[in-house]
Each structure stands twice: as structure tokens, then as C-alpha cells.
DNA sequence: GGACGTATGCTTACGATGTAAGCCAGTATA
DNA sequence: TATACTGGCTTACATCGTAAGCATACGTCC
């Protein structure tokens, strides 16, 4: 290799060059881009995005921070790699005959993946590049196929694809950010402190819905959203079928 | 004030205590939490989230970094304040008689706000606290009212509220992140380099939809999503009305 | 008017971070 | 065997958030 390339093709050397099996960090193989990214991902999952530092990754691998630069471009490259690593884990479930059920399954799988790495939403929202990694391509193919089978036009298929993708991403972002619910079941706001801010007569709906705003089952909410989305698509397809048959 | 409080109630001093009108940074008034947050927001909008540093904010205000700590707790407090500042800008459009149009208008307004501050999505996804600021309460009230008028139950109203919120957030996140489109009209991937990775026969749908994946009109996509969501909700309400009348 | 506490700005300093530059020991190749 | 290269290490630097302490101006009370 001339420079630190992004290729994930890793040669397996029998012995690490100049590698002294050090104390503390457990070194169980040669240093690779792959191992660096997996370590960074684990750190992110366990301690958050800010915990990813070059020195930290190095310590975890029993190596100095600067050694990492032989395998990655810079820290951005690490974060980029972590994103791709997570995305590459995605497996679109094998489609079934019913497109609705296939869509549901795909959306659930996508959601599960994001929830398994809660900080990846933030990470993905930081990066400003398209997802088009080759590994992500097969799932996209599946998703497009399933949605197309629902009876959508080509353009609508792509739009629906983005719609589901965006919904899942937004929904997970709000869930892991505790944005619209109490934290750990604790109330978002008690009626008392609410009353201190705004006269209750001004926010009748809010007070009326407060119980449902407090306790919130993310899974149930997600399924509700899926139902609505699918019903909406079904309605659109059916309506077009009707007007088409009326015209033709 | 004993300590640096989070209250935005600011006393207006006639003259800044110990304030020497300095060079470079233009000081046009007393240093306040408000001015700090507005400056941080502007920096974020113009140069990104990472450009927000205490020293940078200070320079912009003609003040040393440490002086900021008289008005804000720490950097997290600044970011928190910026979030709230943006959120407080939201104005739910005055509802009209048609709930669908009201929902559309509300979602568009929420989207416009996020697009006006593209980095706020990342910022919001970093913070792990509910949105419950008092200013955000009025828009929530409006939204709940509008959705309830659509004929949803209380629980469904809250779920639909979260659904629209999540959809808008996810959709904007994907748009500003260029996740599912070519960057600036540049192709996501040319058929050639795609063919080098995967045999075209394996991804027929992808190739078929490629033109639509490339050129993407975010506004149009967003409206498509809105249509689907609203159609889905309409279908749900109508179906319940039908079964209810059949039962009763 | 003078003394004093408080609010608010400034200076200095410390540890952490990303990373440029250069060093050095093994390995592969001529 | 001489040489170049690979992949580790060490050192050094600019920048970051912020703790500690100092200086100055104001409001308040005698």
C-alpha cells in the first residue's frame, strides 16, 4: 500500500511488524482498519460519540494513537468507516408474498439496526455524503422491489423508499433523544409546573393528552406510524387503479 | 444573580460594567445570555456545528472566552440554549377549517424551520432531553388540536403528532445530509462503477429506478410523504367510523 | 463622600484532543 | 549483503473547554 487506503481488503500477516505485545490493551492480532473501526464502534455504543478519540481507540488496542494513522486517513475517516460498518450490518429480511408485510419487516429491521447503535443517528446526521456504499445496495434493491410490487410507479417507489427511510430515521432519532416523552417514565412536565407557565385554559388539548404524552411505548408508536404509512400507500394505489379503470 | 442562571430574563444595564469597547469584535450592547446564544446560532448556521467554540463566540462579541461563563453554565448550556432558541422560533400557522390543510401547513412550517438551520437536526439528535420548553408548548397545543379534529382518538392524536414530528425530522436530516441523493445533482453512482461492483442482473430494480434516485426534488418528496401520511390517517378515521356505524 | 459586596470582565494555566514530523526496528527485495 | 519499505513509537504544537484568581465598576448603606 502506498498510502492509507480506504479499502477493507486486509492482508493477514503471521506476525505483526514491530509489534510488541503490550500491557493493558489486549492485542490479539495485527492492527487493521477493520479492527480500528470495530473498536471505535464499540466505544461509541458503550460510551457515546464523544468517547471516540484516537488515543482512546489506541489504548483499547494496545497501541499509540499515532499508529492508527497507518491504517486510517484521519478521525473523519474513522467516523465515516463506523457509519459504513453499521450500515453494512443491515440485512433486508427475505420478502414474503404480501408486500405490506415485507415493508413492515424491512422497516422494523432498519429500525432495530439503528436502535442497536443509538448514536449512529447523530453520526449519520453529521456526515454530508450519500449512503451509496456497495454493501448497502442489496437492501436498497430489496426495498425498491417490495415497494414497486405494491403498485407504485417508478417515481413513487423511490419517493416511498425515501419516505420509509426518513420516517424510521426520524422516529429513532426522537426516541433515543427522549424528545417527545418523559425520560425513563418520569413526567415530561407535571400539571403544576405547567400551570405556573401557562394558564390551563390556553392549552386544553395539551392537558387532555398529557397522560398519553407522558407514557409512550416507542414500539407501539412505531407500529402506528407503519400502519398509517402503509394505509396511505394502499389508498394511493387503489385510487389510481380506480381512476385508471374509470378512464380506460 | 447568584450564579449563571438559565433564565432569559435579562436586566438592561445602561452601561456595561467594566466593558472596554474593544477592537475587532463589534460590541453593540451588554453581554447577555441572549446575545451569546444568537451569536452561537449564527456561527452554526454559517460554518457548522464544530465552528461553535467558546473562543469563537467571544471573538465575535469582542470579548474573551472566559467572560461568557458569567452568562452561561458551560458549552453544553450554550448548545442547549441554541436548540431552545431555534425551537422557540417556531410558529404554528393559524389553523384553517380543513384539518388536512392545517396539518400540511404545520408540517411545512416545522420543516422550513429545520431547513433554515440545517445543523439543528444534528444538534437535536445529540441532546438527550425532552423538548418541553414552555415556548414550544403553544405549537404543540395547536398541532394536537388540529390532529384531534381529524377524528383521531386521544391516544392516536399523540401518536400522529409524534409521527409527523418524526417524519419531518427524519426527512430533513436525510435531505441536509445528502443521504439518499446525488450531491448537487452529481450522480450517486454511475451505472459503470455500479456494474464494477455488482452484476447488473442482481440489482434490476436499482438500475430501473436509478434516474429517479439521482434527481430528487426534496420539496416534492416531502409533499409526497405528507400526502401518504394524511391519506393514511384519513383511511384510519374512515374505517373506524364505518365499523362504528356498523356496530351501533 | 467613603466603604464594601457583588457583578462582570480579563489573564493565566492545565489537561485533553487531532495530527504533523521524524525516528527506528524489523521485513522484503535487489 | 545493501536498500527501501512498512508499521510501529516519540515528540511537539495548535486548539479546545474550563478552573482559579485578579481587577474594575456599580449599587447600597453609613
Coordinates of C-alpha atoms (C1' of nucleotides) in Angstrom, one line a residue:
Chain A
X1 CA 0.0 0.0 0.0
X2 CA 1.3 3.4 -0.9
X3 CA -0.9 5.4 1.4
X4 CA -3.6 4.6 3.9
X5 CA -6.3 3.4 1.6
X6 CA -9.9 3.0 2.4
X7 CA -10.0 -0.5 1.0
X8 CA -11.1 -3.0 3.6
X9 CA -9.1 -5.8 2.0
X10 CA -6.8 -6.8 4.7
X11 CA -3.8 -9.0 4.4
X12 CA -3.3 -11.3 7.3
X13 CA 0.3 -11.2 8.4
X14 CA 1.6 -14.1 10.5
X15 CA 3.4 -11.7 12.8
X16 CA 2.9 -8.0 13.5
X17 CA 5.8 -6.0 12.2
X18 CA 7.4 -4.3 15.2
X19 CA 4.5 -5.2 17.3
X20 CA 5.3 -5.6 21.0
X21 CA 2.5 -7.3 22.8
X22 CA 1.9 -4.6 25.3
X23 CA 0.2 -4.5 28.6
X24 CA -3.3 -3.1 29.3
X25 CA -4.7 -3.1 25.8
X26 CA -5.2 -6.6 24.6
X27 CA -3.6 -7.1 21.2
X28 CA -5.0 -10.2 19.6
X29 CA -3.9 -9.7 16.1
X30 CA -2.4 -7.3 13.6
X31 CA -3.6 -3.7 13.6
X32 CA -6.1 -3.2 10.7
X33 CA -8.6 -0.7 9.6
X34 CA -11.2 -3.2 10.3
X35 CA -10.2 -3.7 13.9
X36 CA -9.9 0.1 14.4
X37 CA -13.4 0.6 13.1
X38 CA -14.9 -2.2 15.2
X39 CA -13.2 -0.8 18.3
X40 CA -14.5 2.7 17.6
X41 CA -18.0 1.4 17.1
X42 CA -17.9 -0.5 20.4
X43 CA -16.7 2.6 22.2
X44 CA -19.5 4.7 20.6
X45 CA -22.1 2.1 21.6
X46 CA -20.8 1.9 25.1
X47 CA -19.9 5.4 26.0
X48 CA -21.2 7.7 23.3
X49 CA -19.9 9.6 20.3
X50 CA -17.6 11.9 22.1
X51 CA -15.8 9.0 23.7
X52 CA -14.3 8.1 20.3
X53 CA -10.8 9.7 20.4
X54 CA -7.8 8.5 18.6
X55 CA -5.9 8.0 21.9
X56 CA -8.8 6.0 23.3
X57 CA -9.0 3.7 20.3
X58 CA -5.3 3.2 20.5
X59 CA -5.4 2.4 24.2
X60 CA -8.1 -0.1 23.6
X61 CA -6.0 -1.8 21.0
X62 CA -2.7 -1.6 23.0
X63 CA -1.2 0.8 20.6
X64 CA -0.3 4.5 20.5
X65 CA -2.7 6.9 18.9
X66 CA -0.4 7.8 16.0
X67 CA -0.1 4.2 14.9
X68 CA -3.7 4.3 13.8
X69 CA -2.8 6.8 11.1
X70 CA -1.0 4.0 9.3
X71 CA -4.4 2.5 8.6
X72 CA -6.9 5.3 8.6
X73 CA -6.8 8.8 7.0
X74 CA -7.8 10.8 10.0
X75 CA -10.6 10.9 12.5
X76 CA -13.2 11.8 10.0
X77 CA -12.3 8.7 8.1
X78 CA -12.8 6.6 11.3
X79 CA -16.3 8.1 11.8
X80 CA -17.0 7.5 8.1
X81 CA -15.9 4.0 8.5
X82 CA -18.0 3.4 11.5
X83 CA -21.1 4.6 9.6
X84 CA -20.4 2.3 6.8
X85 CA -19.7 -0.6 9.2
X86 CA -23.1 -0.2 10.8
X87 CA -24.9 0.3 7.5
X88 CA -23.2 -2.8 6.2
X89 CA -24.7 -4.8 9.0
X90 CA -28.2 -4.3 7.6
X91 CA -29.9 -7.3 6.2
X92 CA -33.2 -6.8 4.5
X93 CA -35.5 -9.7 5.5
X94 CA -36.4 -12.2 2.8
X95 CA -39.5 -10.7 1.2
X96 CA -42.8 -12.6 1.5
X97 CA -45.7 -12.6 -0.9
X98 CA -47.6 -9.8 0.9
X99 CA -45.8 -6.6 0.1
X100 CA -47.2 -4.9 3.2
X101 CA -45.7 -7.4 5.5
X102 CA -42.4 -7.2 3.6
X103 CA -42.4 -3.5 4.0
X104 CA -43.1 -3.8 7.7
X105 CA -40.3 -6.3 8.2
X106 CA -37.8 -4.2 6.3
X107 CA -38.7 -1.1 8.3
X108 CA -38.5 -3.0 11.5
X109 CA -35.1 -4.4 10.6
X110 CA -33.8 -0.9 9.7
X111 CA -35.1 0.4 13.0
X112 CA -33.6 -2.4 15.0
X113 CA -30.3 -1.7 13.5
X114 CA -30.4 2.0 14.4
X115 CA -31.6 1.2 17.9
X116 CA -28.8 -1.3 18.3
X117 CA -26.3 1.6 17.8
X118 CA -28.2 4.5 19.2
X119 CA -25.5 7.1 18.4
X120 CA -25.4 6.2 14.8
X121 CA -28.3 8.6 14.1
X122 CA -26.3 11.5 15.3
X123 CA -23.3 10.2 13.4
X124 CA -25.3 9.9 10.2
X125 CA -26.8 13.3 10.6
X126 CA -23.3 14.8 10.9
X127 CA -21.9 13.3 7.7
X128 CA -22.9 15.0 4.5
X129 CA -22.4 12.3 2.0
X130 CA -24.7 9.8 0.2
X131 CA -25.0 6.4 1.6
X132 CA -24.2 4.6 -1.7
X133 CA -21.8 2.1 -0.2
X134 CA -21.9 -1.1 -2.2
X135 CA -22.9 -3.2 0.7
X136 CA -26.0 -1.0 1.2
X137 CA -27.0 -1.7 -2.3
X138 CA -28.6 -5.1 -1.9
X139 CA -31.0 -3.9 0.8
X140 CA -31.9 -1.0 -1.3
X141 CA -32.6 -3.3 -4.2
X142 CA -34.9 -5.4 -2.0
X143 CA -36.7 -2.3 -0.7
X144 CA -37.3 -0.9 -4.1
X145 CA -38.6 -4.2 -5.3
X146 CA -41.0 -4.7 -2.5
X147 CA -42.4 -1.2 -2.8
X148 CA -42.7 -1.5 -6.6
X149 CA -44.8 -4.6 -6.1
X150 CA -47.2 -2.6 -4.1
X151 CA -48.3 -1.0 -7.3
X152 CA -46.4 2.3 -7.2
X153 CA -44.9 3.9 -10.2
X154 CA -41.2 4.1 -10.5
X155 CA -41.0 7.6 -9.2
X156 CA -43.4 6.9 -6.4
X157 CA -41.4 3.8 -5.5
X158 CA -38.3 5.9 -5.0
X159 CA -40.3 8.5 -3.1
X160 CA -41.8 5.9 -0.8
X161 CA -38.4 4.4 -0.3
X162 CA -37.2 7.8 1.0
X163 CA -40.3 8.2 3.0
X164 CA -39.9 5.0 4.9
X165 CA -36.2 5.6 5.3
X166 CA -36.8 9.1 6.6
X167 CA -39.6 8.0 8.9
X168 CA -37.5 5.3 10.6
X169 CA -34.6 7.6 11.0
X170 CA -36.6 10.4 12.4
X171 CA -38.6 8.1 14.7
X172 CA -35.4 6.5 16.1
X173 CA -33.8 9.9 16.5
X174 CA -36.7 11.2 18.5
X175 CA -36.8 8.0 20.6
X176 CA -33.2 7.8 21.6
X177 CA -33.2 11.6 22.1
X178 CA -36.1 11.3 24.5
X179 CA -37.5 14.3 22.6
X180 CA -41.2 13.8 23.0
X181 CA -41.6 11.7 26.1
X182 CA -40.7 11.7 29.7
X183 CA -37.3 10.4 30.5
X184 CA -37.4 6.9 31.9
X185 CA -41.1 7.3 32.6
X186 CA -40.5 10.4 34.5
X187 CA -43.0 13.1 33.6
X188 CA -42.3 15.5 30.8
X189 CA -43.9 18.1 32.9
X190 CA -46.3 18.0 35.8
X191 CA -49.6 19.8 35.5
X192 CA -48.5 22.0 38.4
X193 CA -45.4 23.4 36.8
X194 CA -47.2 23.6 33.6
X195 CA -49.9 25.7 35.2
X196 CA -47.2 28.0 36.5
X197 CA -46.1 28.8 33.0
X198 CA -49.3 28.9 31.0
X199 CA -52.9 29.3 32.0
X200 CA -54.5 25.8 31.6
X201 CA -57.3 27.3 29.6
X202 CA -54.8 28.2 26.9
X203 CA -53.6 24.6 26.4
X204 CA -56.7 22.4 26.8
X205 CA -55.6 19.8 24.3
X206 CA -52.2 19.5 25.8
X207 CA -53.7 18.9 29.3
X208 CA -56.2 16.5 27.8
X209 CA -53.5 14.5 26.0
X210 CA -50.9 14.8 28.8
X211 CA -51.3 11.2 30.0
X212 CA -50.6 9.9 26.6
X213 CA -47.7 12.3 26.1
X214 CA -46.2 11.0 29.3
X215 CA -46.3 7.3 28.9
X216 CA -45.2 6.4 25.5
X217 CA -44.4 3.0 24.1
X218 CA -41.9 3.6 21.3
X219 CA -42.6 0.2 19.7
X220 CA -46.3 0.8 19.6
X221 CA -45.8 4.3 18.3
X222 CA -43.6 2.9 15.5
X223 CA -46.2 0.4 14.5
X224 CA -48.8 3.0 14.4
X225 CA -46.7 5.0 12.1
X226 CA -46.1 2.0 9.9
X227 CA -49.8 1.3 9.8
X228 CA -50.5 4.9 8.7
X229 CA -47.8 4.9 6.0
X230 CA -48.9 1.6 4.6
X231 CA -52.6 2.6 4.6
X232 CA -51.6 5.8 2.8
X233 CA -49.8 4.0 0.1
X234 CA -52.6 1.4 -0.2
X235 CA -55.1 4.3 -0.6
X236 CA -52.9 5.9 -3.3
X237 CA -52.5 2.8 -5.3
X238 CA -56.2 1.9 -5.0
X239 CA -57.3 5.4 -6.0
X240 CA -55.1 5.3 -9.1
X241 CA -56.4 1.9 -10.0
X242 CA -59.9 3.2 -9.7
X243 CA -59.4 6.3 -11.9
X244 CA -57.5 4.2 -14.4
X245 CA -60.3 1.7 -14.8
X246 CA -62.8 4.5 -15.0
X247 CA -60.8 6.2 -17.7
X248 CA -59.9 3.1 -19.7
Chain B
X1 CA -27.9 36.9 40.2
X2 CA -26.1 34.4 42.4
X3 CA -24.9 32.1 39.7
X4 CA -25.3 31.9 36.0
X5 CA -28.9 31.1 35.8
X6 CA -30.7 29.8 32.8
X7 CA -33.4 32.4 33.0
X8 CA -33.7 34.5 29.9
X9 CA -35.0 37.5 31.9
X10 CA -32.3 40.0 31.2
X11 CA -31.8 43.3 33.0
X12 CA -30.8 46.0 30.7
X13 CA -27.9 47.9 32.1
X14 CA -27.3 51.4 30.8
X15 CA -23.5 50.8 30.7
X16 CA -21.6 47.5 30.6
X17 CA -19.7 47.0 33.8
X18 CA -16.0 47.0 33.1
X19 CA -16.7 46.9 29.4
X20 CA -14.0 48.3 27.3
X21 CA -15.3 48.8 23.8
X22 CA -12.6 46.7 22.1
X23 CA -11.3 46.4 18.6
X24 CA -12.3 43.7 16.1
X25 CA -15.4 42.2 17.6
X26 CA -18.2 44.7 17.5
X27 CA -19.7 45.3 20.9
X28 CA -23.1 46.9 20.5
X29 CA -24.5 46.3 23.9
X30 CA -24.1 44.5 27.1
X31 CA -23.1 40.9 27.1
X32 CA -26.2 38.7 27.7
X33 CA -27.1 35.0 27.5
X34 CA -29.4 36.0 24.7
X35 CA -26.7 37.6 22.6
X36 CA -24.4 34.7 23.2
X37 CA -26.9 32.2 22.0
X38 CA -27.8 34.2 19.0
X39 CA -24.2 34.5 18.1
X40 CA -23.6 30.8 18.5
X41 CA -26.7 30.1 16.3
X42 CA -25.4 32.4 13.6
X43 CA -22.0 30.7 13.7
X44 CA -23.6 27.3 13.5
X45 CA -25.7 28.3 10.5
X46 CA -22.8 29.9 8.7
X47 CA -20.0 27.5 9.5
X48 CA -21.3 24.4 11.0
X49 CA -21.7 22.8 14.4
X50 CA -18.0 22.4 15.1
X51 CA -17.3 26.1 14.5
X52 CA -19.1 26.8 17.7
X53 CA -16.3 27.3 20.2
X54 CA -16.2 29.4 23.3
X55 CA -13.3 31.4 22.0
X56 CA -15.0 31.9 18.7
X57 CA -18.2 33.2 20.2
X58 CA -16.2 35.5 22.4
X59 CA -14.2 36.9 19.5
X60 CA -17.4 37.5 17.6
X61 CA -18.7 39.5 20.5
X62 CA -15.4 41.4 21.2
X63 CA -14.9 39.5 24.5
X64 CA -12.7 36.9 25.9
X65 CA -13.9 33.3 26.0
X66 CA -14.0 33.1 29.8
X67 CA -16.3 36.1 30.0
X68 CA -19.0 34.0 28.6
X69 CA -19.1 31.9 31.7
X70 CA -20.6 34.8 33.6
X71 CA -23.7 34.2 31.5
X72 CA -23.8 30.6 30.6
X73 CA -23.1 27.4 32.5
X74 CA -20.7 25.8 30.0
X75 CA -20.7 24.8 26.4
X76 CA -23.4 22.3 26.8
X77 CA -25.6 25.0 28.1
X78 CA -24.8 27.1 25.0
X79 CA -25.8 24.2 22.7
X80 CA -28.9 23.6 24.8
X81 CA -29.8 27.2 24.6
X82 CA -29.3 27.3 20.8
X83 CA -31.7 24.3 20.5
X84 CA -34.3 26.1 22.5
X85 CA -33.7 29.3 20.6
X86 CA -34.4 27.6 17.3
X87 CA -37.4 25.8 18.7
X88 CA -38.8 28.9 20.1
X89 CA -38.8 30.5 16.7
X90 CA -41.5 28.0 15.6
X91 CA -44.9 29.4 14.9
X92 CA -47.7 27.1 14.1
X93 CA -49.7 28.6 11.3
X94 CA -53.2 29.7 12.2
X95 CA -55.4 26.6 11.6
X96 CA -58.0 26.7 8.9
X97 CA -61.2 24.8 8.8
X98 CA -59.8 21.9 6.8
X99 CA -57.7 19.8 9.2
X100 CA -55.7 18.3 6.3
X101 CA -54.6 21.7 5.1
X102 CA -53.8 22.7 8.7
X103 CA -51.6 19.6 9.2
X104 CA -49.9 20.3 5.9
X105 CA -49.2 23.9 6.9
X106 CA -47.9 22.9 10.3
X107 CA -45.6 20.2 8.9
X108 CA -44.3 22.6 6.2
X109 CA -43.6 25.3 8.8
X110 CA -41.7 22.8 11.0
X111 CA -39.7 21.7 8.1
X112 CA -38.9 25.2 7.0
X113 CA -37.6 26.0 10.4
X114 CA -35.3 23.0 10.4
X115 CA -34.1 23.7 6.9
X116 CA -33.4 27.3 7.9
X117 CA -30.9 26.0 10.5
X118 CA -29.6 22.8 8.8
X119 CA -27.4 21.8 11.6
X120 CA -30.1 21.9 14.3
X121 CA -31.0 18.3 13.4
X122 CA -27.6 17.1 14.4
X123 CA -27.8 19.3 17.5
X124 CA -31.2 17.9 18.5
X125 CA -30.1 14.4 17.9
X126 CA -27.1 14.9 20.2
X127 CA -29.1 16.2 23.1
X128 CA -30.9 13.6 25.2
X129 CA -33.6 15.7 26.8
X130 CA -37.3 16.2 26.1
X131 CA -38.3 19.3 24.2
X132 CA -40.7 20.5 26.8
X133 CA -39.7 24.1 26.8
X134 CA -42.6 26.5 27.5
X135 CA -42.3 28.3 24.2
X136 CA -42.7 25.0 22.3
X137 CA -45.9 24.4 24.1
X138 CA -48.2 26.6 22.1
X139 CA -47.3 24.9 18.8
X140 CA -47.8 21.5 20.4
X141 CA -51.2 22.6 21.5
X142 CA -52.1 23.7 18.0
X143 CA -50.9 20.5 16.5
X144 CA -52.7 18.3 18.9
X145 CA -55.9 20.3 18.4
X146 CA -55.7 20.0 14.6
X147 CA -55.0 16.3 14.7
X148 CA -57.7 15.7 17.1
X149 CA -60.2 17.4 14.8
X150 CA -59.3 14.9 12.2
X151 CA -61.3 12.4 14.2
X152 CA -58.5 10.6 16.0
X153 CA -58.7 9.3 19.5
X154 CA -56.7 10.9 22.1
X155 CA -54.0 8.3 22.0
X156 CA -53.9 8.3 18.2
X157 CA -53.6 12.0 18.3
X158 CA -50.5 11.9 20.3
X159 CA -49.1 9.1 18.1
X160 CA -49.9 11.0 15.0
X161 CA -48.2 14.1 16.5
X162 CA -45.1 12.1 17.1
X163 CA -45.4 10.5 13.6
X164 CA -45.5 13.9 11.8
X165 CA -42.7 15.2 14.0
X166 CA -40.5 12.2 13.4
X167 CA -41.2 12.2 9.7
X168 CA -40.3 15.9 9.3
X169 CA -37.2 15.5 11.4
X170 CA -36.0 12.4 9.5
X171 CA -36.8 13.8 6.1
X172 CA -34.9 17.0 6.8
X173 CA -32.0 15.0 8.3
X174 CA -31.7 12.9 5.2
X175 CA -32.0 15.9 2.9
X176 CA -29.4 18.1 4.5
X177 CA -27.2 15.0 4.9
X178 CA -27.5 14.3 1.2
X179 CA -28.1 10.7 2.2
X180 CA -30.2 9.4 -0.5
X181 CA -29.4 11.5 -3.4
X182 CA -26.6 12.7 -5.5
X183 CA -24.7 15.7 -4.1
X184 CA -25.6 18.8 -6.0
X185 CA -27.0 16.9 -8.9
X186 CA -23.9 14.8 -9.2
X187 CA -24.8 11.2 -9.6
X188 CA -25.0 8.9 -6.6
X189 CA -23.2 6.3 -8.6
X190 CA -22.8 5.9 -12.3
X191 CA -24.0 2.7 -13.9
X192 CA -20.5 1.9 -14.9
X193 CA -18.9 1.9 -11.4
X194 CA -22.0 0.2 -10.2
X195 CA -21.5 -2.6 -12.7
X196 CA -18.0 -2.9 -11.5
X197 CA -19.3 -3.8 -8.0
X198 CA -22.3 -5.8 -8.6
X199 CA -23.6 -7.7 -11.6
X200 CA -26.5 -5.6 -13.1
X201 CA -28.7 -8.7 -13.1
X202 CA -28.6 -8.7 -9.3
X203 CA -30.0 -5.2 -8.9
X204 CA -32.5 -4.8 -11.6
X205 CA -34.8 -2.5 -9.6
X206 CA -32.0 -0.3 -8.6
X207 CA -30.9 0.2 -12.2
X208 CA -34.5 0.7 -13.2
X209 CA -35.1 3.4 -10.6
X210 CA -31.6 4.9 -10.9
X211 CA -32.8 8.0 -12.8
X212 CA -35.3 8.8 -10.1
X213 CA -32.8 8.1 -7.3
X214 CA -30.4 10.6 -8.9
X215 CA -32.5 13.6 -9.5
X216 CA -34.6 14.2 -6.4
X217 CA -36.7 17.2 -5.6
X218 CA -36.8 17.3 -1.8
X219 CA -39.8 19.6 -1.7
X220 CA -41.7 17.3 -4.0
X221 CA -40.6 14.2 -1.9
X222 CA -41.8 15.9 1.2
X223 CA -45.2 16.6 -0.2
X224 CA -45.4 13.1 -1.3
X225 CA -44.8 11.9 2.2
X226 CA -47.3 14.4 3.6
X227 CA -49.9 13.1 1.1
X228 CA -49.3 9.5 2.2
X229 CA -49.4 10.3 5.9
X230 CA -52.6 12.2 5.5
X231 CA -54.2 9.6 3.3
X232 CA -53.3 7.0 5.9
X233 CA -54.8 8.9 8.7
X234 CA -57.9 9.6 6.7
X235 CA -58.3 5.9 5.9
X236 CA -57.9 5.0 9.6
X237 CA -60.5 7.5 10.7
X238 CA -62.9 6.5 8.0
X239 CA -62.5 2.8 8.7
X240 CA -63.3 3.3 12.3
X241 CA -66.3 5.4 11.5
X242 CA -67.6 2.6 9.3
X243 CA -67.1 -0.2 11.8
X244 CA -68.6 2.0 14.5
X245 CA -71.7 2.7 12.5
X246 CA -72.0 -0.9 11.5
X247 CA -71.8 -1.9 15.2
X248 CA -74.0 0.9 16.5
Chain C
dG1 C1' -18.3 61.2 50.4
dG2 C1' -16.4 56.7 51.7
dA3 C1' -16.6 51.6 52.5
dC4 C1' -18.0 47.4 50.8
dG5 C1' -20.1 43.5 48.5
dT6 C1' -21.4 41.9 44.0
dA7 C1' -21.4 41.5 39.2
dT8 C1' -18.7 41.1 35.2
dG9 C1' -14.8 41.4 32.6
dC10 C1' -9.7 39.7 31.9
dT11 C1' -5.4 36.8 32.5
dT12 C1' -3.1 32.7 33.3
dA13 C1' -2.8 27.8 33.4
dC14 C1' -4.0 22.8 32.8
dG15 C1' -5.3 18.6 30.7
dA16 C1' -7.3 16.6 26.5
dT17 C1' -7.6 16.4 21.6
dG18 C1' -6.2 15.8 16.4
dT19 C1' -2.3 15.4 13.9
dA20 C1' 2.4 16.9 11.5
dA21 C1' 7.2 15.4 11.6
dG22 C1' 10.6 12.5 12.4
dC23 C1' 12.7 8.2 14.3
dC24 C1' 13.6 3.2 14.4
dA25 C1' 13.3 -1.8 14.1
dG26 C1' 12.1 -5.5 11.6
dT27 C1' 10.9 -7.5 6.6
dA28 C1' 11.2 -7.9 1.8
dT29 C1' 13.6 -7.2 -2.3
dA30 C1' 17.6 -6.4 -5.4
Chain D
dT1 C1' 24.5 -8.1 1.8
dA2 C1' 22.7 -3.4 0.8
dT3 C1' 18.4 -0.9 0.4
dA4 C1' 13.8 0.5 0.6
dC5 C1' 9.6 0.0 2.8
dT6 C1' 6.1 -1.0 6.3
dG7 C1' 4.2 -0.1 10.6
dG8 C1' 5.1 0.8 14.9
dC9 C1' 6.8 4.8 18.5
dT10 C1' 8.1 9.6 20.4
dT11 C1' 7.9 14.4 20.4
dA12 C1' 5.7 18.7 19.6
dC13 C1' 2.1 22.0 18.5
dA14 C1' -2.2 24.5 17.9
dT15 C1' -6.8 24.4 19.7
dC16 C1' -10.3 23.2 22.8
dG17 C1' -13.2 23.6 27.4
dT18 C1' -12.7 25.5 31.7
dA19 C1' -10.8 26.1 36.8
dA20 C1' -8.7 29.8 39.6
dG21 C1' -7.8 34.1 40.6
dC22 C1' -7.4 39.2 39.7
dA23 C1' -9.3 43.8 38.5
dT24 C1' -12.7 47.1 37.8
dA25 C1' -17.1 49.3 38.1
dC26 C1' -21.6 49.6 40.1
dG27 C1' -25.4 49.8 43.8
dT28 C1' -26.1 50.3 48.6
dC29 C1' -25.6 51.7 53.1
dC30 C1' -23.3 54.6 56.7

